[in-house]
Short mmCIF file of C-alpha atoms in Angstrom, two decimals:
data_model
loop_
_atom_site.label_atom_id
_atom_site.label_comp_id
_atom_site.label_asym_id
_atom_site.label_seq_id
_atom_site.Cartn_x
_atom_site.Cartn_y
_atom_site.Cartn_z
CA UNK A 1008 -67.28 -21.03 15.46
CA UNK A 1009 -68.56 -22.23 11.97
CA UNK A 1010 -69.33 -18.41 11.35
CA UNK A 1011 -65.67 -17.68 11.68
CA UNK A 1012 -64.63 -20.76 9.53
CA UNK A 1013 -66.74 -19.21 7.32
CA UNK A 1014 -65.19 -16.08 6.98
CA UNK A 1015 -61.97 -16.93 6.09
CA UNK A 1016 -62.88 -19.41 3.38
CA UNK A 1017 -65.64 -17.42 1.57
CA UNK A 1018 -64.26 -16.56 -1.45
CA UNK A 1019 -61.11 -17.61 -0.83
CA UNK A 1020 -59.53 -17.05 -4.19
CA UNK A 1021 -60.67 -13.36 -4.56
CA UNK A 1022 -59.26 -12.78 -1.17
CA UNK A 1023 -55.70 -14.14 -1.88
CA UNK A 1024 -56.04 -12.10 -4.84
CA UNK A 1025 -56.27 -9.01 -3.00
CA UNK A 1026 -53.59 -10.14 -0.46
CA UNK A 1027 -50.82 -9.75 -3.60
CA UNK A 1028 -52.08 -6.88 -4.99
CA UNK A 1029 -51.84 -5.38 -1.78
CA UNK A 1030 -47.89 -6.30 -1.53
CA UNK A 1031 -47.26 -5.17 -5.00
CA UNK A 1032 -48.67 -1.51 -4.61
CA UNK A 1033 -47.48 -1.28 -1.32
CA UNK A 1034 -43.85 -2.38 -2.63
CA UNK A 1035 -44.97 0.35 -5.79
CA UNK A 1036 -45.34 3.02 -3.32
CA UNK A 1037 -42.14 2.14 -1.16
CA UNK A 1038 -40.03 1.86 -4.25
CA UNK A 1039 -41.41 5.71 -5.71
CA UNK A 1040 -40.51 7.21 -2.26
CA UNK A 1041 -37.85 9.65 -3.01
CA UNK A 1042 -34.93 9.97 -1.01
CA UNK A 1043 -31.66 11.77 -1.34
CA UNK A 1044 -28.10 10.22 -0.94
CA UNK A 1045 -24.53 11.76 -1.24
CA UNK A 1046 -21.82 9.75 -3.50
CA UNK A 1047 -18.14 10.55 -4.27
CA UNK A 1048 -17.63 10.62 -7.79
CA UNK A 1049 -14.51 10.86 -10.12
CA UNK A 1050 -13.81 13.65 -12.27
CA UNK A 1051 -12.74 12.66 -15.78
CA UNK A 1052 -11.44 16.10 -17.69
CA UNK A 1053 -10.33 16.26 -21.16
CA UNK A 1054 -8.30 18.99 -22.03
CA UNK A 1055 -8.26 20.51 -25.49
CA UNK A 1056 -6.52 19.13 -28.64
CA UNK A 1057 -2.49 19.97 -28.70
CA UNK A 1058 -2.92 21.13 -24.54
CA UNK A 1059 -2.38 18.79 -20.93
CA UNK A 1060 -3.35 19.37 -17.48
CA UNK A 1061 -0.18 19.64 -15.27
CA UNK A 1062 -2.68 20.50 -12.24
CA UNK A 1063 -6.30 20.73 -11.22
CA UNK A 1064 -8.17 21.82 -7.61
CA UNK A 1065 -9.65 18.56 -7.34
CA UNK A 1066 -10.03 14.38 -9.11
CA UNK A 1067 -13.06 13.95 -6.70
CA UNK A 1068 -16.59 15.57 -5.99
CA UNK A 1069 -19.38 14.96 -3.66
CA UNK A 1070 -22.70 14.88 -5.54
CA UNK A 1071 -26.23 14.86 -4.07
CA UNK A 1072 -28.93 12.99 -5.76
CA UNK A 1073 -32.70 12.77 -5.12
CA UNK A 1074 -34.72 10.15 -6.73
CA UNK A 1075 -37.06 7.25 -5.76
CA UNK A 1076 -35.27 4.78 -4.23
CA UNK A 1077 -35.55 1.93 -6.58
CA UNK A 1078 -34.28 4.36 -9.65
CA UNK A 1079 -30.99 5.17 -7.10
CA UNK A 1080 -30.09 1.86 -6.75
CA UNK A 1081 -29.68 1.69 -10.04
CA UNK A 1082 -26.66 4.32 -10.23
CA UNK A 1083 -23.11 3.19 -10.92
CA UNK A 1084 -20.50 2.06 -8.15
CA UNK A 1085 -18.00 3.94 -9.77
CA UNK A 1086 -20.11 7.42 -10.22
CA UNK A 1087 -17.82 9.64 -12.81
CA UNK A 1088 -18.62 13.40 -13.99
CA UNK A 1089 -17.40 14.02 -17.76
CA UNK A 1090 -16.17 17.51 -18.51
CA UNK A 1091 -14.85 18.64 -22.16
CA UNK A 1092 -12.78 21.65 -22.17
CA UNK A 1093 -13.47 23.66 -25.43
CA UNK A 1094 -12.19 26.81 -26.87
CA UNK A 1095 -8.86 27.29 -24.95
CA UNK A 1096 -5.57 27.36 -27.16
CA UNK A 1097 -3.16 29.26 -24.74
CA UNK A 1098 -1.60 27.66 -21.91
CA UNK A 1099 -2.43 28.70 -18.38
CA UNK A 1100 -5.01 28.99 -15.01
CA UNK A 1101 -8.49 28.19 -16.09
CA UNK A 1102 -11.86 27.52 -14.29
CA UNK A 1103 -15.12 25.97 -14.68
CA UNK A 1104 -18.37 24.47 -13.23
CA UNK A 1105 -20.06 21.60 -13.35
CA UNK A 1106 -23.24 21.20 -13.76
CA UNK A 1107 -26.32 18.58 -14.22
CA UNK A 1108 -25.16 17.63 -17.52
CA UNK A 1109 -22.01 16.58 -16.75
CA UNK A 1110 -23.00 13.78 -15.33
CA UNK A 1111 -25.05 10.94 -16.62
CA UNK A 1112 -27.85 9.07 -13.94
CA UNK A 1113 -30.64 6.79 -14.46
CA UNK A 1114 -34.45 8.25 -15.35
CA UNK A 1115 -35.73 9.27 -12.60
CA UNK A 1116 -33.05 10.70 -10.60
CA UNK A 1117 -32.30 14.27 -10.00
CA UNK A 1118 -28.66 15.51 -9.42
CA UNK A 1119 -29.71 18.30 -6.35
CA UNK A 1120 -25.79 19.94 -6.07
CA UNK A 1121 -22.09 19.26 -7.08
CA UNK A 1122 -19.64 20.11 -4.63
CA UNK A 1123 -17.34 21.73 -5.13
CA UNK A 1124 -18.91 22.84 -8.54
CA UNK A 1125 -16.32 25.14 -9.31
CA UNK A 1126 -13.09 23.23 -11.02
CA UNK A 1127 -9.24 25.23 -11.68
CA UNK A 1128 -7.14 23.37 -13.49
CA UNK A 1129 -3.59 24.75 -15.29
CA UNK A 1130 -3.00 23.85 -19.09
CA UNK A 1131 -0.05 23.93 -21.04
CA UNK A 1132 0.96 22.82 -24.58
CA UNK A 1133 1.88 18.87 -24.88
CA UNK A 1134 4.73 18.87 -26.81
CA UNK A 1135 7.36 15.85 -28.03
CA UNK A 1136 11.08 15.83 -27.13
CA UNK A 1137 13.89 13.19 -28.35
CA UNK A 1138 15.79 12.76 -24.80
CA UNK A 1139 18.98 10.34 -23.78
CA UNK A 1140 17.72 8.07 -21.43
CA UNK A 1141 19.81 6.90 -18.07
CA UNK A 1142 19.19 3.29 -15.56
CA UNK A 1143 18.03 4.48 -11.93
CA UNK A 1144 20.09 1.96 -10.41
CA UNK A 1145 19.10 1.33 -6.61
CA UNK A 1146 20.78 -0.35 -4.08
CA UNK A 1147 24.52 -2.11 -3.47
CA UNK A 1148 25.84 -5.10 -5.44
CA UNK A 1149 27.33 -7.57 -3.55
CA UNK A 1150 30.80 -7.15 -1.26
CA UNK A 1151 34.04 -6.95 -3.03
CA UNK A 1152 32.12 -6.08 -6.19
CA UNK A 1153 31.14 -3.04 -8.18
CA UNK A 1154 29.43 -2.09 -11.08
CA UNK A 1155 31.72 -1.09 -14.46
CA UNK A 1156 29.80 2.26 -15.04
CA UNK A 1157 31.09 3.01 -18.38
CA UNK A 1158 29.80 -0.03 -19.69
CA UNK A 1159 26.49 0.16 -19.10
CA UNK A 1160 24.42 -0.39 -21.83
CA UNK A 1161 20.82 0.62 -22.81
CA UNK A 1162 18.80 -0.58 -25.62
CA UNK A 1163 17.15 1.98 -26.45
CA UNK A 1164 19.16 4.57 -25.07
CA UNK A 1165 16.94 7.69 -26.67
CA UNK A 1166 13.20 7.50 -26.51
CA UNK A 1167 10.92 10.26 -28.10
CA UNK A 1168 8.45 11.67 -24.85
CA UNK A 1169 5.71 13.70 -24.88
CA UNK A 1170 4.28 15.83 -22.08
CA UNK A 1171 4.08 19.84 -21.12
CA UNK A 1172 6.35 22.26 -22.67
CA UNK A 1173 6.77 23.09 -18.78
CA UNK A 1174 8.14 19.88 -17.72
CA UNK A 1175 10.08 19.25 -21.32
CA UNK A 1176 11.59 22.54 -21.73
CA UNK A 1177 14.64 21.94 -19.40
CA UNK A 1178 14.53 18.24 -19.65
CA UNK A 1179 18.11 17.01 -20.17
CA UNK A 1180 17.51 12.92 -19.91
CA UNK A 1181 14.61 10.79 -18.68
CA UNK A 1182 15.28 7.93 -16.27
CA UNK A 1183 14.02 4.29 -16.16
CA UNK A 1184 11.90 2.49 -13.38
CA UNK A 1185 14.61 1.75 -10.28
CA UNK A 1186 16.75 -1.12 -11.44
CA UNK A 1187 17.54 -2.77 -8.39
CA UNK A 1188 21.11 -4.39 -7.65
CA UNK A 1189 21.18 -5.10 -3.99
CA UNK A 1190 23.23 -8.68 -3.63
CA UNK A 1191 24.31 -9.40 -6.82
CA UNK A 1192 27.98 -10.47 -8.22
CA UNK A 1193 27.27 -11.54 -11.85
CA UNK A 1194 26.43 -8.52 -14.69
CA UNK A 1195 22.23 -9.48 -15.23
CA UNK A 1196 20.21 -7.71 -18.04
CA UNK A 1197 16.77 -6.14 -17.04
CA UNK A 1198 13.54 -5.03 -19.16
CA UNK A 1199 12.18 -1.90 -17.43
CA UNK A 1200 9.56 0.75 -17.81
CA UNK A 1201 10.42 4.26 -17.82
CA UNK A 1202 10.13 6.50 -14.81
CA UNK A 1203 6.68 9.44 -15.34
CA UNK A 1204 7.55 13.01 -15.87
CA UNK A 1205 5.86 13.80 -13.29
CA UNK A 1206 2.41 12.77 -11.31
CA UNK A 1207 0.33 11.75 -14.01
CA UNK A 1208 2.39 12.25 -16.51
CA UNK A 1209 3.95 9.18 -18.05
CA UNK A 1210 7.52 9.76 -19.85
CA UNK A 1211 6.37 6.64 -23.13
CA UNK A 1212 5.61 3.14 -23.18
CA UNK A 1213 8.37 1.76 -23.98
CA UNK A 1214 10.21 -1.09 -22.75
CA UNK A 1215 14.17 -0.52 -22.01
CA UNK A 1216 16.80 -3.26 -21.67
CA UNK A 1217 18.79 -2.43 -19.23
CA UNK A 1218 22.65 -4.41 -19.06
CA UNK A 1219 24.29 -4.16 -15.76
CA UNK A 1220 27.55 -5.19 -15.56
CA UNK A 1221 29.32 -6.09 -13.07
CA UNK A 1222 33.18 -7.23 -11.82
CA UNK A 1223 35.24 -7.83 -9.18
CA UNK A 1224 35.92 -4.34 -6.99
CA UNK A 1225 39.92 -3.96 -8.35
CA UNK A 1226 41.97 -1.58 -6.38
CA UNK A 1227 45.59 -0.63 -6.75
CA UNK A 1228 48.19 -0.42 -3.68
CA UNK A 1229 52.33 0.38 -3.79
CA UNK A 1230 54.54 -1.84 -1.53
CA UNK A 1231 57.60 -0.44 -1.04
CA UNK A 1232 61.13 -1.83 -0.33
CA UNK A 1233 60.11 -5.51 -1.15
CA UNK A 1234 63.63 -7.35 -0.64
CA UNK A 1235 64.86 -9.12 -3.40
CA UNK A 1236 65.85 -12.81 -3.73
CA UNK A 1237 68.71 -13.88 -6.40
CA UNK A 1238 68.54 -17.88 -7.42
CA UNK A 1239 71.84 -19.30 -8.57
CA UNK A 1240 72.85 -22.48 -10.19
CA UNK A 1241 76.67 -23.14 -8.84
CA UNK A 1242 78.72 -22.50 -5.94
CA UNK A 1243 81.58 -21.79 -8.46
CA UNK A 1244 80.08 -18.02 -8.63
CA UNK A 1245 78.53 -15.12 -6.94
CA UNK A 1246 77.05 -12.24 -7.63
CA UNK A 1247 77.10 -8.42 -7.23
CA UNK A 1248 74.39 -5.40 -7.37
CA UNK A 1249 73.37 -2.33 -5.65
CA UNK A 1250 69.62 -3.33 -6.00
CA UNK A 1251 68.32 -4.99 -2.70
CA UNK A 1252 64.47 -4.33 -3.18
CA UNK A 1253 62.39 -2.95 -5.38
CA UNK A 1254 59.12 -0.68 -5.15
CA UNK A 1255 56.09 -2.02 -7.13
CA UNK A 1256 52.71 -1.84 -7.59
CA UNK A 1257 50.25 -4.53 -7.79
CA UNK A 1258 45.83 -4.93 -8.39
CA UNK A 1259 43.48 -6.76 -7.46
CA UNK A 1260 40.14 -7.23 -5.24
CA UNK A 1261 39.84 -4.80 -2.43
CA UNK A 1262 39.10 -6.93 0.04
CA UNK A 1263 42.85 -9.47 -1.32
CA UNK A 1264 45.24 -6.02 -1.11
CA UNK A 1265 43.72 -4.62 1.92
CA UNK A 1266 44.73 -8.53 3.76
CA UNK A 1267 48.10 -8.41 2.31
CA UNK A 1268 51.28 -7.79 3.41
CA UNK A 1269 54.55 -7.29 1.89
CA UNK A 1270 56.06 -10.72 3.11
CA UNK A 1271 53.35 -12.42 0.71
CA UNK A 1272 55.04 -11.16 -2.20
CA UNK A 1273 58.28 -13.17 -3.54
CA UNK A 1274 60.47 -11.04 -5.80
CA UNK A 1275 63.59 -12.74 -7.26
CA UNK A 1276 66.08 -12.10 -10.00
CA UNK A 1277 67.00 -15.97 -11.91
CA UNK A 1278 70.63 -15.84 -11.90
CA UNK A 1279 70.84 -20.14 -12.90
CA UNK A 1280 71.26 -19.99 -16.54
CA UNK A 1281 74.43 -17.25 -16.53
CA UNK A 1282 77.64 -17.74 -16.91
CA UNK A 1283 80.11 -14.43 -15.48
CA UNK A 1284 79.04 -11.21 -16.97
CA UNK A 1285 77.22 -8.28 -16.37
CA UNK A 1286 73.40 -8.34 -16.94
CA UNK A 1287 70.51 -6.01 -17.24
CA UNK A 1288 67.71 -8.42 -15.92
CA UNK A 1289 63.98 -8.79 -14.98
CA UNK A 1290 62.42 -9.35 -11.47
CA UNK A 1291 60.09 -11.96 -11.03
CA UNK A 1292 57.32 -11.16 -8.97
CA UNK A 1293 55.19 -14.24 -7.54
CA UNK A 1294 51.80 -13.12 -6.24
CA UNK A 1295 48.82 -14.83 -4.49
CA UNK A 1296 46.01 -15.81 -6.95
CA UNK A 1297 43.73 -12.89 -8.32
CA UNK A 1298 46.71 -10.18 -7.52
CA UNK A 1299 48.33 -9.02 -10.31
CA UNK A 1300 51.61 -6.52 -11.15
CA UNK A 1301 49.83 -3.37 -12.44
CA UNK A 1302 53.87 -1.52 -12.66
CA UNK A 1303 56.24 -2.18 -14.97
CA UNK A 1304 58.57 -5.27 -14.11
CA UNK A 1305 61.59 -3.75 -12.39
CA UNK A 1306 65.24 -4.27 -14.34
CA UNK A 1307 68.36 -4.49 -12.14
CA UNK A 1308 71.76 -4.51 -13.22
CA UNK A 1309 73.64 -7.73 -11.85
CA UNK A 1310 77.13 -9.09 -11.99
CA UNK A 1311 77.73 -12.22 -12.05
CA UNK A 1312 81.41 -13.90 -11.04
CA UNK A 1313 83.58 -16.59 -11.38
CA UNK A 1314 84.28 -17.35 -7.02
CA UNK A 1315 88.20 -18.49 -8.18
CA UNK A 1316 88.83 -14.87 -9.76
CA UNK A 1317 87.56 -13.75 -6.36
CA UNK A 1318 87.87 -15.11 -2.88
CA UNK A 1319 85.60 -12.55 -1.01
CA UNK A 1320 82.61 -13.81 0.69
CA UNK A 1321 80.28 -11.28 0.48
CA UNK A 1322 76.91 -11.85 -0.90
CA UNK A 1323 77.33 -15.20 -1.75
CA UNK A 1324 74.36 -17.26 -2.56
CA UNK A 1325 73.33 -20.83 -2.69
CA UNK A 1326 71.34 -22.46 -5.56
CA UNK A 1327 68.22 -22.24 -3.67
CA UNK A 1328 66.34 -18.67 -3.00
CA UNK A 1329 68.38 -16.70 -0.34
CA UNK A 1330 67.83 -12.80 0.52
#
C-alpha cells in the first residue's frame, strides 16, 4: 500500500508537468485536424465605371472550405466573394467565374470549390434624367370627403435620377413612397422617399414634401318646380305673376344633397316694402347650413295692386309667407 502511495507522489511536480503538456499537444493536434465545411456567401459585383447591373444569375454562392478547424472558426459570419468587372464598355449579357481569389479567408484555409462558379449578369449604361415627379397616394380619405387633386403640391416636384438607359429611356415621371390617406378629413403635409426604379435600383435620395389637401366631397343636384312663396306687408294689396316655382340648382356635401328634399328649400319673392307697380324681382332662396345656390338667383316679374282698384280675390296673400 505504501508502494502505491509512493507512486503517485514521486516526483510529483515533473508528473503534473507532463499531465499539461499532454492537454496542450493533444488540443495542438485536435485544433490542426482539417476538416471541410460548406457556407453561403454573398456576392458583391462591381460593374465598370459609367455601366449598372439591371440583372445577374445569382446574389448568393455555396463555397467549400478545407482547413484545420481552429483556422475555420476564424472565418467571417457574413462570408462575401468580391468580383471587379474590368474591360467592358458596351452594354449587354456577360459572364464570368469565380475563383480562389475572389474571396478573402484566414491563413490556413483552402477554398476547395465555388458553386455555382460561373456568374451572368446584364450591363447597361447608367445614365441621369431630369423627371416630374407624382405622390402615390394609397388608400380613401375619410366619408363625405375627397382630395382637391389639382392642388396638390410637391416640393420638389422634379428630381434629377440616375439608373440604366433601359429603365430611363421611356421614363415619363417617377413616383414617391405610398402616401397613405386612409381616414383622414383635414389636408396633412408628408416628407417621403421616392419609390426605386426598379429592384435594386433606387430612383435618388431625396426627401419630397408631399401637401395633401383635402375638402368637403361638394356635389351639385337640380330641384325642379320648387313652389314659390310671396311675403306682403298690407291687406290693402295683392299681387299678380305667372311664376309659381322656379328650377334651381344648389351644392354642397354629398352625403347633405343626397338627404334632401325639395320641401327643405324655402323660396320666396319679398313683396313688403312695394307700393303698386310692376317689378322685376329676386327670389330668395333659404337653404339648410353647408348647402349653397350654385345657379343664378331666379328674377320674376310681379305686379303688385292696390285691393280697392280691384275687388277680385284671387291670389291674395297675407303678410306672413303663404304659397
Amino acid at each position: 500500500m505504501h508502494n502505491i502511495k509512493n507512486l503517485f507522489v514521486h516526483n510529483l511536480s515533473l508528473k503534473i508537468i507532463s499531465l499539461f503538456l499532454a492537454i496542450i499537444l493533444w488540443f495542438y493536434v485536435a485544433g490542426e485536424q482539417k476538416e471541410e465545411i460548406e457556407r453561403r456567401a454573398s456576392l458583391n459585383i462591381e460593374p465598370p465605371a459609367g455601366m449598372v447591373i439591371i440583372t445577374r444569375s445569382t446574389d448568393k454562392v455555396d463555397v467549400l472550405l478545407r482547413g484545420p478547424k481552429n483556422r475555420l472558426s476564424l472565418l467571417p459570419s457574413d462570408l462575401r466573394i468580391y468580383y471587379k468587372i474590368e474591360g467592358i464598355e458596351k452594354a449587354g449579357e456577360y459572364s464570368f467565374t469565380l475563383s480562389a481569389q475572389n474571396i478573402e479567408v484566414p491563413s490556413g484555409v483552402k477554398v476547395v470549390s465555388i458553386k455555382p462558379s460561373t456568374i451572368r449578369v446584364s450591363l447597361d449604361r447608367l445614365i441621369r434624367k431630369w423627371l416630374p415627379i407624382k405622390p402615390d397616394i394609397q388608400g380613401r380619405v375619410g366619408e363625405g370627403y375627397r382630395i382637391v387633386k389639382k392642388k396638390i403640391k410637391l416640393n420638389p416636384n422634379i428630381c434629377l435620377v440616375e439608373g440604366p438607359e433601359k429603365v430611363l429611356k421611356n421614363l415619363k415621371y417617377v413616383y414617391t413612397s405610398p402616401v397613405k390617406v386612409t381616414g383622414y378629413t383635414k389636408s396633412f403635409t408628408r416628407r417621403v422617399s421616392l419609390r426605386p426604379l426598379a429592384k435594386g435600383h433606387p430612383s435618388s435620395s431625396e426627401i419630397i414634401e408631399v401637401s395633401i389637401p383635402i375638402e368637403r366631397d361638394l356635389v351639385n343636384k337640380e330641384f325642379k318646380d320648387v313652389p314659390l312663396k310671396f311675403l306682403l306687408s298690407s291687406f290693402n294689396f295683392f299681387f299678380k305673376t305667372s311664376t309659381k316655382s322656379v328650377n334651381i340648382t344648389l351644392t354642397g356635401p354629398r352625403e347633405d344633397l343626397e338627404r334632401m328634399k325639395k320641401s327643405d328649400i324655402i323660396a320666396f319673392v319679398d313683396l313688403s316694402e312695394l307700393n303698386p307697380g310692376r317689378y322685376k324681382l329676386p327670389v330668395h332662396i333659404k337653404l339648410p347650413v353647408q348647402i349653397s345656390l350654385l345657379s343664378e338667383v331666379p328674377l320674376i316679374e310681379v305686379e303688385v295692386k292696390d285691393i280697392s282698384e280691384w275687388k277680385e280675390k284671387q291670389n291674395v296673400f297675407s303678410p306672413s309667407l303663404k304659397e
